[in-house]
Amino acid sequence: MAEAAVVSYGEGVAKALVGKLGQLLSDEYRLLRGVRSEVIQLKDEVAIMNALLRMLAEADDGAVSHFVREWMKQVRELTYDAEDCIDLFVRRISVGCRRAGALAAARHLLATLAARHRLASDILALRSRAVAISERRARYGVDSQALRPSAYFAHVAVTVTAAANEPTSNDNQLQLVGMEGQVKTMSERLKHQLGDKMVKVFSIVGFGGLGKTTLAKLVCRRLEEEFTCQATVSVSQAFDASKDMPDLLKRILYQVVKVKNHKGIQQEAALGNVDSMDTPTLASNLKRHLKDKRYLIVIDDVWTIPAWDAVRSELPENNLNSRIIVTTRMEGVAKACSPPSGGGGGGGEDDSNIHKMKPLDTGDSQKLFVGRVFGLNATCPVGLKEKMDLILKKCGGLPLAIVSIASLLSSYRSPGSIDMWERIHSSIGSQLESNPTLEGMRQVITLSYNHLPHHLKACMMYLGIFPEDYLIKKKRLMYRWVAEGLVAQKRGLTLLEVAEAYFEELMGRNMIDPTNIRSDGAIRACRVHDMMLEVVVSKSLEENFVTLVGGQSGGAILHDTVRRISIHGDDDDDNAPSTNVQGMDVKHIRSMSTFRADGRHHKLLDRLAEFTLLRVLDLEGCKYVKNHHMKHICALFLLRFLSLRYTDVSIMPGQIDKLRHLQTLNLYGTNIPELPQSVTNLEALEYLYFTNKNAWDTLWRLPRGLGKMKALRLARKVDLIDDDQVAREIGELAQLRDIEFVLCCHDQQVLKHLADSLSRLKSLRTLKVADHDYESAKANFLLDLEEPPPLLQSLRISGIMARLPDWFESHKHLATVKLCYLHLHADQLYPVLYKLPNLTRIHIEWGTCIDPELAARADYKFRALRDLRVTPSRDDNPVVIKFEQESMERLEKLTVQFGTHNRSLLGFENLKSLKEVTFKGAEDNQALHKTVREVKAWSSKRLPNSNSDEIKVIVQYE
């Protein structure tokens, strides 16, 4: 499996190079005349390698020798070097090239003569290496005729992981650690009558090693009396219905004939000659045996929807309230197995038949670990307690990881074994690769990685750049993926949209843990489980995908050629491999990231001029980046991603426009007072975020020439000044999706042009408008929009308005509305807002409602509203917040600001779907405390008569 993973990723690398060579042959590079034939032949060589790599990825394990790993390393390095060669050529011929006529073109041709000659020589050398690598493959006997595709590519690994997850006879009680509540919940769901007698499918979904199979088996054990006919079968990654279905049906048949009656006596029916039966005959027999039996069948480890569809079609319907449990790592598969029935009662999709596994909490993690190492009801020796806590933090609540490491340490129970515990904690990554006791854990965790397609393997390995427990912002990650060339072009989609699809697929496969989830379900960030990160880092280092300095690098030896460098920390030994970077060859580095503000590695910043191939420079929070570094940064012609977020840089040179390929420029929280006019020449720029940490009202004054920035998608904190031309040019930003205006202008004609421009922004999704002059009512320009942006999803208005825009009533996509200081009457708010058909979030902030009562009337049917926040200032209106029946029945989250007011909340018992309430106010506010008691009492009272959980009440004191 490890070799296959190497092959699969290498296949993607080689495939990317084919595209790069194809680009080089395009009309854009006509200067290549004498080299064209050599480029074509190199492209053909790499294409042949790519085909062979695909065959290797699909071959039987026995047909793939250890030679493949070294051969793949050579192919990978050839690919990297070829890409570097091409990028250097593009850099040399493009810098300073602004063709203004035939004479300028001729001069440029002469000026690049040396570069073209150098490229020709490099291409010849690369082609010779490619031929040599191909010949080496043939010489060592990698025969394409012997590489027969295997339908059981992952079968062995699945078998190993299943065995690794099986508890021993002495561990029966430990099985229930952290599982008792989940077993009870699922058992009750399976037993309850849900309306009809048809077979119902329940799914258990979660990351590998969380205990999905264990939970399913415990549920089966608890329900033996209700379901006397049971079976459990596993589906492999490479399940092929045409070949594997007979075996699966046989395994089910062998189990369902063994039926227990209420006294525990097992009865077995005759099967006949099962081994000679084909799929239709087996399916017919299964139907006959289950005709009058209420069955419970577990289909374990389903990876794809087609595999599920094939299995489900063979399981009979007997109208006896039979049940099927599916375990899967894929949320998409879980939803396909257990689709919403529309009867959830909570207003959203009914996913009550899908159980999402969660990691163990601290208490259960300790109980499981101690039970495995020292025995049931034992305690951990005081001398080992600190190391145990560190190990459990690394395990992150993953039962399989806890059990595997505890098994390894079960022979080291005395306080004198602390050195061994320390070694295990500090070397879990290498132990995953070499220690037989941890083989099961490594297999389970690696299985999810190995099952990824090659493009997602690269994106997953990229996460190894970030330190342990690091909160990775989604936008930052996606823009970095794009900048690194890890995202493939797809017709009809932007690269960022494809990157978002990659992110969602990794999340759906439970490879990353979503965090910062908004009430509308949007994911803002993610983390990588520590044990998965160990695997990712191991793969990244093995593939020379990333070089880590400090942190989790574990002192790994640096490769001869560094491609990506990520600085996590420092150590005291200047000669240690992880810190000896002063003599590092940096000319091949494609990305540099820093995650530590101090340390000697900042000296690399003084060598930025040597980073000629740098695409990504992420210096967020780095205290050592200074103004004098900016001249070198502005010379990094190939740079696509630049983040100086939270640095002390205070100048932005006009030469920034030399970064012609720059896509992301993050200057949030710097000391830069303003941006130069030349920023408008960054025609590839998509993301621009600029604020000054010492003066947060510092804005980017939109300059003339803005219309040239055709690729711009996001611009935050921009200042619209009194300039008609700038207001008109905003309408030329056809790709703009997210913009935040501060209206510093005073000319009504400028605001009129702004309204016209916004009507032309067909791609706009998020619009924020702020008028800090709270007497001018400049926000009224939104009333003049002839046609609002059709795809607008989120709108924030801050400033006085005469009313809400009329176009609110018909907008189909608007989901979030945030209102601040509008000075409107209550009957100007809800009566307009409820007409938005997909409105899920409303924020009514200070100064918005000037009436003492804000009531959601029965006539206001908010069909989609999930999140309502009413946060006036401490002594502001409204004083009474009221909910009538049927107005907000789908509301799940409510936030109310009490401040110092004697504010009251009426009719909250009409919020049938409420799950969480947050109250804010002064600690001595008795009205707040009274409301908290009332909500808690109502929540407890409704529990016996409802399927809802107790409402979570949060109080935040000011």
PDB file of N, CA, C and O in Angstrom, residues 22 33 51 56 177 191 211 247 255 257 259 279 357 384 421 435 478 573 609 668 744 766 779 824 826 875 894 927-928:
ATOM      1  N   GLY A  22       3.156  21.278 -22.166  1.00  0.00           N
ATOM      2  CA  GLY A  22       2.192  21.696 -23.186  1.00  0.00           C
ATOM      3  C   GLY A  22       2.031  23.194 -23.210  1.00  0.00           C
ATOM      4  O   GLY A  22       1.938  23.818 -24.274  1.00  0.00           O
ATOM      5  N   ARG A  33      11.718  28.635 -30.745  1.00  0.00           N
ATOM      6  CA  ARG A  33      11.860  28.003 -32.058  1.00  0.00           C
ATOM      7  C   ARG A  33      12.822  26.825 -32.093  1.00  0.00           C
ATOM      8  O   ARG A  33      12.467  25.717 -32.452  1.00  0.00           O
ATOM      9  N   ALA A  51       1.843   6.975 -17.973  1.00  0.00           N
ATOM     10  CA  ALA A  51       1.023   5.797 -18.253  1.00  0.00           C
ATOM     11  C   ALA A  51       1.495   4.595 -17.435  1.00  0.00           C
ATOM     12  O   ALA A  51       0.692   3.833 -16.887  1.00  0.00           O
ATOM     13  N   LEU A  56       1.233   0.925 -12.526  1.00  0.00           N
ATOM     14  CA  LEU A  56       1.828   0.510 -11.260  1.00  0.00           C
ATOM     15  C   LEU A  56       0.868   0.737 -10.094  1.00  0.00           C
ATOM     16  O   LEU A  56       0.787  -0.067  -9.174  1.00  0.00           O
ATOM     17  N   VAL A 177     -16.025   1.955  27.035  1.00  0.00           N
ATOM     18  CA  VAL A 177     -15.512   3.253  27.469  1.00  0.00           C
ATOM     19  C   VAL A 177     -15.800   4.308  26.398  1.00  0.00           C
ATOM     20  O   VAL A 177     -15.374   4.184  25.254  1.00  0.00           O
ATOM     21  N   LYS A 191     -34.802   0.733  17.568  1.00  0.00           N
ATOM     22  CA  LYS A 191     -35.976   0.037  18.096  1.00  0.00           C
ATOM     23  C   LYS A 191     -37.271   0.779  17.845  1.00  0.00           C
ATOM     24  O   LYS A 191     -38.334   0.183  17.691  1.00  0.00           O
ATOM     25  N   GLY A 211     -13.866   4.091  16.114  1.00  0.00           N
ATOM     26  CA  GLY A 211     -14.655   3.038  16.752  1.00  0.00           C
ATOM     27  C   GLY A 211     -16.007   2.803  16.113  1.00  0.00           C
ATOM     28  O   GLY A 211     -16.944   2.335  16.776  1.00  0.00           O
ATOM     29  N   ASP A 247     -19.378 -13.515  -2.784  1.00  0.00           N
ATOM     30  CA  ASP A 247     -18.723 -13.771  -1.503  1.00  0.00           C
ATOM     31  C   ASP A 247     -19.411 -13.029  -0.374  1.00  0.00           C
ATOM     32  O   ASP A 247     -19.579 -13.562   0.734  1.00  0.00           O
ATOM     33  N   GLN A 255     -24.402 -16.325   8.330  1.00  0.00           N
ATOM     34  CA  GLN A 255     -24.730 -15.746   9.635  1.00  0.00           C
ATOM     35  C   GLN A 255     -26.223 -15.688   9.912  1.00  0.00           C
ATOM     36  O   GLN A 255     -26.648 -15.918  11.046  1.00  0.00           O
ATOM     37  N   VAL A 257     -28.586 -17.640   9.034  1.00  0.00           N
ATOM     38  CA  VAL A 257     -29.250 -18.918   9.324  1.00  0.00           C
ATOM     39  C   VAL A 257     -29.126 -19.273  10.801  1.00  0.00           C
ATOM     40  O   VAL A 257     -29.802 -20.180  11.288  1.00  0.00           O
ATOM     41  N   VAL A 259     -30.104 -18.288  14.127  1.00  0.00           N
ATOM     42  CA  VAL A 259     -31.078 -17.417  14.775  1.00  0.00           C
ATOM     43  C   VAL A 259     -31.219 -17.808  16.240  1.00  0.00           C
ATOM     44  O   VAL A 259     -31.346 -18.989  16.570  1.00  0.00           O
ATOM     45  N   THR A 279     -24.742 -15.170  -8.090  1.00  0.00           N
ATOM     46  CA  THR A 279     -25.343 -14.041  -7.366  1.00  0.00           C
ATOM     47  C   THR A 279     -26.872 -14.104  -7.328  1.00  0.00           C
ATOM     48  O   THR A 279     -27.470 -13.955  -6.248  1.00  0.00           O
ATOM     49  N   MET A 357     -19.581   9.941  14.641  1.00  0.00           N
ATOM     50  CA  MET A 357     -18.675   9.581  15.725  1.00  0.00           C
ATOM     51  C   MET A 357     -17.851  10.789  16.163  1.00  0.00           C
ATOM     52  O   MET A 357     -17.466  11.619  15.340  1.00  0.00           O
ATOM     53  N   LEU A 384       4.221   8.868  36.085  1.00  0.00           N
ATOM     54  CA  LEU A 384       3.959   8.704  34.657  1.00  0.00           C
ATOM     55  C   LEU A 384       2.771   9.547  34.187  1.00  0.00           C
ATOM     56  O   LEU A 384       2.478   9.585  32.990  1.00  0.00           O
ATOM     57  N   TRP A 421       8.380   5.990  28.087  1.00  0.00           N
ATOM     58  CA  TRP A 421       7.177   6.779  27.807  1.00  0.00           C
ATOM     59  C   TRP A 421       7.543   8.067  27.078  1.00  0.00           C
ATOM     60  O   TRP A 421       6.826   8.487  26.153  1.00  0.00           O
ATOM     61  N   ASN A 435       7.122   0.221  14.335  1.00  0.00           N
ATOM     62  CA  ASN A 435       6.828  -0.674  15.444  1.00  0.00           C
ATOM     63  C   ASN A 435       5.654  -1.588  15.132  1.00  0.00           C
ATOM     64  O   ASN A 435       4.560  -1.122  14.830  1.00  0.00           O
ATOM     65  N   MET A 478      -6.877  27.438   0.786  1.00  0.00           N
ATOM     66  CA  MET A 478      -7.296  27.292  -0.609  1.00  0.00           C
ATOM     67  C   MET A 478      -6.470  28.182  -1.530  1.00  0.00           C
ATOM     68  O   MET A 478      -6.055  27.751  -2.616  1.00  0.00           O
ATOM     69  N   ASP A 573      21.204  23.763  18.924  1.00  0.00           N
ATOM     70  CA  ASP A 573      22.364  23.180  18.243  1.00  0.00           C
ATOM     71  C   ASP A 573      22.434  23.689  16.818  1.00  0.00           C
ATOM     72  O   ASP A 573      21.648  23.318  15.977  1.00  0.00           O
ATOM     73  N   ALA A 609      16.483  37.432  -1.875  1.00  0.00           N
ATOM     74  CA  ALA A 609      16.831  37.698  -3.273  1.00  0.00           C
ATOM     75  C   ALA A 609      17.236  36.426  -4.005  1.00  0.00           C
ATOM     76  O   ALA A 609      17.159  36.363  -5.237  1.00  0.00           O
ATOM     77  N   TYR A 668      -3.211  42.453   6.431  1.00  0.00           N
ATOM     78  CA  TYR A 668      -4.061  42.712   7.594  1.00  0.00           C
ATOM     79  C   TYR A 668      -3.197  42.919   8.835  1.00  0.00           C
ATOM     80  O   TYR A 668      -2.312  42.120   9.144  1.00  0.00           O
ATOM     81  N   CYS A 744     -16.734  57.193   2.640  1.00  0.00           N
ATOM     82  CA  CYS A 744     -16.115  58.450   3.064  1.00  0.00           C
ATOM     83  C   CYS A 744     -16.435  59.590   2.093  1.00  0.00           C
ATOM     84  O   CYS A 744     -16.002  60.727   2.304  1.00  0.00           O
ATOM     85  N   THR A 766     -20.910  38.766  -1.191  1.00  0.00           N
ATOM     86  CA  THR A 766     -20.897  39.422   0.123  1.00  0.00           C
ATOM     87  C   THR A 766     -20.671  40.915  -0.060  1.00  0.00           C
ATOM     88  O   THR A 766     -19.720  41.330  -0.728  1.00  0.00           O
ATOM     89  N   ALA A 779     -26.164  55.597   3.324  1.00  0.00           N
ATOM     90  CA  ALA A 779     -26.503  54.212   2.984  1.00  0.00           C
ATOM     91  C   ALA A 779     -27.789  54.116   2.179  1.00  0.00           C
ATOM     92  O   ALA A 779     -28.089  53.063   1.607  1.00  0.00           O
ATOM     93  N   LEU A 824     -34.571  52.474  12.422  1.00  0.00           N
ATOM     94  CA  LEU A 824     -35.853  52.118  11.817  1.00  0.00           C
ATOM     95  C   LEU A 824     -36.842  51.690  12.888  1.00  0.00           C
ATOM     96  O   LEU A 824     -36.458  51.228  13.971  1.00  0.00           O
ATOM     97  N   ALA A 826     -39.857  49.174  14.315  1.00  0.00           N
ATOM     98  CA  ALA A 826     -39.973  47.715  14.314  1.00  0.00           C
ATOM     99  C   ALA A 826     -40.754  47.219  13.100  1.00  0.00           C
ATOM    100  O   ALA A 826     -40.424  46.182  12.517  1.00  0.00           O
ATOM    101  N   ASP A 875     -28.222  50.384  26.968  1.00  0.00           N
ATOM    102  CA  ASP A 875     -29.475  51.010  27.396  1.00  0.00           C
ATOM    103  C   ASP A 875     -30.315  51.446  26.198  1.00  0.00           C
ATOM    104  O   ASP A 875     -30.996  52.461  26.228  1.00  0.00           O
ATOM    105  N   LEU A 894     -30.251  31.654  19.381  1.00  0.00           N
ATOM    106  CA  LEU A 894     -30.731  32.995  19.723  1.00  0.00           C
ATOM    107  C   LEU A 894     -29.703  33.682  20.615  1.00  0.00           C
ATOM    108  O   LEU A 894     -29.229  33.110  21.593  1.00  0.00           O
ATOM    109  N   ALA A 927     -32.992  41.118  35.495  1.00  0.00           N
ATOM    110  CA  ALA A 927     -33.850  40.699  34.379  1.00  0.00           C
ATOM    111  C   ALA A 927     -33.176  39.589  33.577  1.00  0.00           C
ATOM    112  O   ALA A 927     -33.835  38.641  33.125  1.00  0.00           O
ATOM    113  N   LEU A 928     -31.875  39.701  33.418  1.00  0.00           N
ATOM    114  CA  LEU A 928     -31.119  38.658  32.714  1.00  0.00           C
ATOM    115  C   LEU A 928     -31.228  37.333  33.468  1.00  0.00           C
ATOM    116  O   LEU A 928     -31.529  36.290  32.880  1.00  0.00           O
TER     117      LEU A 928
END
